PDB file of C-alpha atoms in Angstrom:
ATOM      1  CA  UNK S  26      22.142  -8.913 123.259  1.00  0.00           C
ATOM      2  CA  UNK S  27      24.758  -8.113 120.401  1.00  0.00           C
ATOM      3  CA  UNK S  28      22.206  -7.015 118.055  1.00  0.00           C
ATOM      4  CA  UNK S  29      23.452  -5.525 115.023  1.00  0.00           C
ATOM      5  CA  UNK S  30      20.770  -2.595 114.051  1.00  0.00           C
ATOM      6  CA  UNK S  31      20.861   1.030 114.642  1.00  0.00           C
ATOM      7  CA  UNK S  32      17.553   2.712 115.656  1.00  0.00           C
ATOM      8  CA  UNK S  33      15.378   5.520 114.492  1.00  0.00           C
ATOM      9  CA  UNK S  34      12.750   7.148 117.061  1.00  0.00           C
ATOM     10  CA  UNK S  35      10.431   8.798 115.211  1.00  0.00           C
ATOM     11  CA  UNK S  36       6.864  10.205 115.918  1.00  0.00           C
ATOM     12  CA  UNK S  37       7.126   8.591 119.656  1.00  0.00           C
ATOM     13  CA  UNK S  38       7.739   4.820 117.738  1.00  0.00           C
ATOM     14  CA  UNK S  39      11.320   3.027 117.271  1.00  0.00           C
ATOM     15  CA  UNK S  40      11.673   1.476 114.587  1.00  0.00           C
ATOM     16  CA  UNK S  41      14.918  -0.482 112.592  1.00  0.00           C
ATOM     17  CA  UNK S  42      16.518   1.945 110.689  1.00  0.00           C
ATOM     18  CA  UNK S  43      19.957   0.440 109.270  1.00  0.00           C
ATOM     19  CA  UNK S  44      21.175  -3.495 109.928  1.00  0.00           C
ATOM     20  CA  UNK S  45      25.040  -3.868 110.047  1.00  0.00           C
ATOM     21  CA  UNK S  46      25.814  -7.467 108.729  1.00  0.00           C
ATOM     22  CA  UNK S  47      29.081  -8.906 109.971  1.00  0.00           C
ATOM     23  CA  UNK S  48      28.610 -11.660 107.733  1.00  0.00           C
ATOM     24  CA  UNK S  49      30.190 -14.992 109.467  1.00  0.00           C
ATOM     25  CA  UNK S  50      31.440 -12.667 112.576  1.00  0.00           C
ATOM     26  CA  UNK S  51      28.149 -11.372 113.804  1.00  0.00           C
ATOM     27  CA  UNK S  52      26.171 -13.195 116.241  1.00  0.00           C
ATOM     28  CA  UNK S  53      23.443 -15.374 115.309  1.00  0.00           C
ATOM     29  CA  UNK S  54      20.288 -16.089 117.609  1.00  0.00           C
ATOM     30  CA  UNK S  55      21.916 -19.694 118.572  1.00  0.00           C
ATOM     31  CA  UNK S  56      25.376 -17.875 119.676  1.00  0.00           C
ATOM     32  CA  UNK S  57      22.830 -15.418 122.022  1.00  0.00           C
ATOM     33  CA  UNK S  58      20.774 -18.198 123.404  1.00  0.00           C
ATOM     34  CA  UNK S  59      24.316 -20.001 124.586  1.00  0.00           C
ATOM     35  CA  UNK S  60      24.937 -16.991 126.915  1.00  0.00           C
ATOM     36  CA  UNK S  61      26.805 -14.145 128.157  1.00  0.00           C
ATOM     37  CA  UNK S  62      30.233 -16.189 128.792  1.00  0.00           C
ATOM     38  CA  UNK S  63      30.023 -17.686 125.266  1.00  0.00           C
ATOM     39  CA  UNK S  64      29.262 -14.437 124.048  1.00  0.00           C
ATOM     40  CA  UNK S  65      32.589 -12.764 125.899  1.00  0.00           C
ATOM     41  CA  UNK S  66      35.014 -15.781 124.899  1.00  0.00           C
ATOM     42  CA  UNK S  67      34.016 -14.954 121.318  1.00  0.00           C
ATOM     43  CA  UNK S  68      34.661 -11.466 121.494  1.00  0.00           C
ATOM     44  CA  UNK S  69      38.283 -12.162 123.611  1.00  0.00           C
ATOM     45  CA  UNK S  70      39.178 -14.501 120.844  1.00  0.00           C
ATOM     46  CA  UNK S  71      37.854 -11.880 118.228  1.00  0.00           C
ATOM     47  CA  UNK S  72      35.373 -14.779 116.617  1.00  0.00           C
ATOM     48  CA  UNK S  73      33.221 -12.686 116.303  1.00  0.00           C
ATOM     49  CA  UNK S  74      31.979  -8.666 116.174  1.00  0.00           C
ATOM     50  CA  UNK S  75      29.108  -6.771 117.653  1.00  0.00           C
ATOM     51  CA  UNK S  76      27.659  -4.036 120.318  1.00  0.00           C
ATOM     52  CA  UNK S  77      27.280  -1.384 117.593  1.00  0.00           C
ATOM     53  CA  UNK S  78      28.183   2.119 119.730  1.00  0.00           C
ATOM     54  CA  UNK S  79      28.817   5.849 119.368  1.00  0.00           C
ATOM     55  CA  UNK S  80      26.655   6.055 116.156  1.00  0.00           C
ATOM     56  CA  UNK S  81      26.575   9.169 113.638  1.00  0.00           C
ATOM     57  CA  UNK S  82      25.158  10.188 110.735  1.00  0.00           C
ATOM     58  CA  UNK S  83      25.375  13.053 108.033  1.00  0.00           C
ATOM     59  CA  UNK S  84      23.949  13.203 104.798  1.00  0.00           C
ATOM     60  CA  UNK S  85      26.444  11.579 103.039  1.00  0.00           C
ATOM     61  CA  UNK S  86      28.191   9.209 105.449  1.00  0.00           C
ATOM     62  CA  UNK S  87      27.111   6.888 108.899  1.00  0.00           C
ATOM     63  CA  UNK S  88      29.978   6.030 111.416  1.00  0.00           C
ATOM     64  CA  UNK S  89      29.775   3.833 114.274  1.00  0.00           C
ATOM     65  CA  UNK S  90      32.264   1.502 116.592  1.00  0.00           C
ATOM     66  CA  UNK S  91      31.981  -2.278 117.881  1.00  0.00           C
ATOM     67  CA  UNK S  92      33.928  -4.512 119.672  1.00  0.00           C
ATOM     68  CA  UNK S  93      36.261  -6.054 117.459  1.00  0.00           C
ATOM     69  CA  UNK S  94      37.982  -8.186 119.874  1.00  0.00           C
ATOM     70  CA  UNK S  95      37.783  -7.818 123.807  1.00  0.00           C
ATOM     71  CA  UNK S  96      39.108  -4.129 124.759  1.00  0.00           C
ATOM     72  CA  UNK S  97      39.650  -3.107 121.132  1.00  0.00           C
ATOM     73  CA  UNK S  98      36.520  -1.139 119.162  1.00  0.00           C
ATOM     74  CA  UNK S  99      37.077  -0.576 115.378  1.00  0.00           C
ATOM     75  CA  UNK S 100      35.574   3.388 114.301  1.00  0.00           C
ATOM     76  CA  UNK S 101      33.479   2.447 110.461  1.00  0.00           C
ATOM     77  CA  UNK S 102      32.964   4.524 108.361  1.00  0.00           C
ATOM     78  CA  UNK S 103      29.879   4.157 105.507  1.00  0.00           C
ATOM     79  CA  UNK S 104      28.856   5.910 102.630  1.00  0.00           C
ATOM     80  CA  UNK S 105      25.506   6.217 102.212  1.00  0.00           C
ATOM     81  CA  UNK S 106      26.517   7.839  98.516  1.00  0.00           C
ATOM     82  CA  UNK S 107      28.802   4.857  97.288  1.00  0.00           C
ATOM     83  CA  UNK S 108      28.172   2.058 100.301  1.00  0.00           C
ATOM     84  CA  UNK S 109      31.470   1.914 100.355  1.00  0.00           C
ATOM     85  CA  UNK S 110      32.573   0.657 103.878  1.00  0.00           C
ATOM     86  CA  UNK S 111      35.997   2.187 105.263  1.00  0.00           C
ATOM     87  CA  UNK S 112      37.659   1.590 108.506  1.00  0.00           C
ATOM     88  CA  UNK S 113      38.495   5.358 109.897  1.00  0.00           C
ATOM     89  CA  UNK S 114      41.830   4.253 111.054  1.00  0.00           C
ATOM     90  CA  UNK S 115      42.418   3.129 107.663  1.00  0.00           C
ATOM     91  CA  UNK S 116      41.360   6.945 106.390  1.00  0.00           C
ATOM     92  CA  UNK S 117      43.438   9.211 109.145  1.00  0.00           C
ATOM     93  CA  UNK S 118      46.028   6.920 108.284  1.00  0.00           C
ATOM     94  CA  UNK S 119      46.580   8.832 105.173  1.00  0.00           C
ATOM     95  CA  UNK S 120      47.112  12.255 106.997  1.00  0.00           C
ATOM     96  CA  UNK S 121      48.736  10.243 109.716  1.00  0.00           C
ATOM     97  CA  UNK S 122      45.649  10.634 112.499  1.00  0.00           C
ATOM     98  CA  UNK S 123      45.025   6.447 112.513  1.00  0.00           C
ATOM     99  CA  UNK S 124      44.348   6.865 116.277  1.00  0.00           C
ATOM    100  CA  UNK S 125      41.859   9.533 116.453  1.00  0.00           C
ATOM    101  CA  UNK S 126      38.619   8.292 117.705  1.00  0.00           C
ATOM    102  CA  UNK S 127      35.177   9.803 116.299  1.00  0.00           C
ATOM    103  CA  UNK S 128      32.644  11.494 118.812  1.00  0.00           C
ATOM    104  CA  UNK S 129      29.676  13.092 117.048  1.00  0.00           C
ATOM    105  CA  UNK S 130      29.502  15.017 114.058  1.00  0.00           C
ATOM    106  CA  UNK S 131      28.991  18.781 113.414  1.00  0.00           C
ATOM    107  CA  UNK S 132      27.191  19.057 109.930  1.00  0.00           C
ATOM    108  CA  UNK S 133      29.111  16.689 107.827  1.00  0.00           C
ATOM    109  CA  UNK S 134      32.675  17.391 109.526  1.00  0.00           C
ATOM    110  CA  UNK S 135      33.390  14.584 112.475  1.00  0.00           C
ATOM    111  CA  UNK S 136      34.528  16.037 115.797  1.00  0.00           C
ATOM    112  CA  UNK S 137      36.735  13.158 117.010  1.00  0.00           C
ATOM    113  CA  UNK S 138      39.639  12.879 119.935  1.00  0.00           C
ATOM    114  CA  UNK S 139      43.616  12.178 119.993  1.00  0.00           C
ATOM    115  CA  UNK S 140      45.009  10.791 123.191  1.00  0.00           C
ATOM    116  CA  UNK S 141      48.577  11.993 123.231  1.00  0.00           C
ATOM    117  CA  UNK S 142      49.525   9.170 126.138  1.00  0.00           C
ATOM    118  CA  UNK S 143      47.731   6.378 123.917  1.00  0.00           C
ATOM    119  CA  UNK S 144      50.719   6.955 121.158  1.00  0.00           C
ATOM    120  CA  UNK S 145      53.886   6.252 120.583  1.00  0.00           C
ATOM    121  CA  UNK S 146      56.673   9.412 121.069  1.00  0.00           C
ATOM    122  CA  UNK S 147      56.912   8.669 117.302  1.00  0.00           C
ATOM    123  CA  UNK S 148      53.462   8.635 116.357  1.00  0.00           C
ATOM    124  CA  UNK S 149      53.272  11.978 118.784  1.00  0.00           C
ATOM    125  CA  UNK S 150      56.419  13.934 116.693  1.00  0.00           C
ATOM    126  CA  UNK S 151      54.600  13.075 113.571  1.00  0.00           C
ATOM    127  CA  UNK S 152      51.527  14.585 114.180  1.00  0.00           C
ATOM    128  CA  UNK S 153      53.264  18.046 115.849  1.00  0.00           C
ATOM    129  CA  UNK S 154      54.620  17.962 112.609  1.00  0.00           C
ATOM    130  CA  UNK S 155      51.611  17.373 110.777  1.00  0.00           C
ATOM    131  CA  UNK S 156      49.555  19.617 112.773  1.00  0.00           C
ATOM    132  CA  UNK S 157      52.415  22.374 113.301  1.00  0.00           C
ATOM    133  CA  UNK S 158      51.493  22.967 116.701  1.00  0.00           C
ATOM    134  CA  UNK S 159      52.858  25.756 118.824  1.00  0.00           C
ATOM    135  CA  UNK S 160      52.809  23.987 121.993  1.00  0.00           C
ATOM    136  CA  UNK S 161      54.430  20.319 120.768  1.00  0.00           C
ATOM    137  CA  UNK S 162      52.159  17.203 122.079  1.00  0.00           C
ATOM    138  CA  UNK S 163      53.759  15.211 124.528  1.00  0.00           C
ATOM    139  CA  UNK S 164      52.780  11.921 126.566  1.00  0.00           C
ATOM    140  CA  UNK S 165      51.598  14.265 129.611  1.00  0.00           C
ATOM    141  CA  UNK S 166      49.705  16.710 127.170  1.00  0.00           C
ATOM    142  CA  UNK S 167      45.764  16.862 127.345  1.00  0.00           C
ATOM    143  CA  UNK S 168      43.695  15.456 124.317  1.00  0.00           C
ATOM    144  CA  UNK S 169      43.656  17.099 121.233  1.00  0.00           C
ATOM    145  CA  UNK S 170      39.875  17.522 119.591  1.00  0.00           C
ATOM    146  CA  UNK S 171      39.915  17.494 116.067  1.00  0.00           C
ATOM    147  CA  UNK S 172      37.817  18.492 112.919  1.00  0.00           C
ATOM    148  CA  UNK S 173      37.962  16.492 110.743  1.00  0.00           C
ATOM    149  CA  UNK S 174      36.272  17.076 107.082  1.00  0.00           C
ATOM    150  CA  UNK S 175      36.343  13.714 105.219  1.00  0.00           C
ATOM    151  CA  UNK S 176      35.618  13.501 101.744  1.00  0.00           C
ATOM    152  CA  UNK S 177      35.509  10.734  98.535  1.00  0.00           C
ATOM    153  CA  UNK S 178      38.214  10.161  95.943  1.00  0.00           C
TER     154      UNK S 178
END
């Protein structure tokens, strides 16, 4: 089911560590017990969020992804500092990056991936300006990895 909690496994036991609350868009017990084709017309209409995935944590922030509607997973970003929530589109945004896609984290940077064919041949002479890369990124080109240091104003 579409449960909305991220795990810790500690000591051999599993236990709740965090609880993401969609507020009206999570699931509730009653939208579970109506099934899985209830549960997939909600998510295709975007009605409603869920399947927490590709969690990570530092010391200072948590970031995770969920299906915001069918075929479309929004990358949060949460500060354990401030509990501030951001959207990490919203945050590359700023240094043009929107559709870089966090993987893991190495110490508090986040290692995350660019998919030159998923952009636009704008969005892809903006960033070989931004990055100032030899070897300019085209639609054909192989992912970029990026570190990526993220910090609060």
């Amino acid at each position: 089911p579409p449960t909305n909690y991220i795990y810790e496994y500690k000591n051999q036991n599993m236990n709740i560590k965090y609880e993401i609350d969609f507020k009206r868009k999570g699931f509730t017990k009653r939208d579970i017990r109506k099934g899985a084709y209830f549960l997939i017309d909600q998510f295709r209409e975007g009605k409603k969020y869920g399947f927490l995935d590709n969690i990570n944590e530092t010391k200072k922030f948590i970031s995770f992804s969920y299906v915001k509607i069918a075929g479309l997973n929004s990358f949060v970003l949460f500060s354990k500092i401030t509990h501030k929530v951001a959207d990490f589109s919203d945050i590359l945004s700023k240094v043009g990056l929107q559709k870089a896609e966090p993987l893991t984290t190495i110490g508090e940077d986040f290692l995350c991936v660019l998919y030159p064919s998923k952009i636009t041949g704008e969005e892809r002479n903006k960033i070989n300006q931004i990055l100032n890369l030899t070897i300019p990124v085209n639609e054909n080109s192989n992912p970029l990895i990026l570190v990526i240091q993220i910090t609060e104003d």
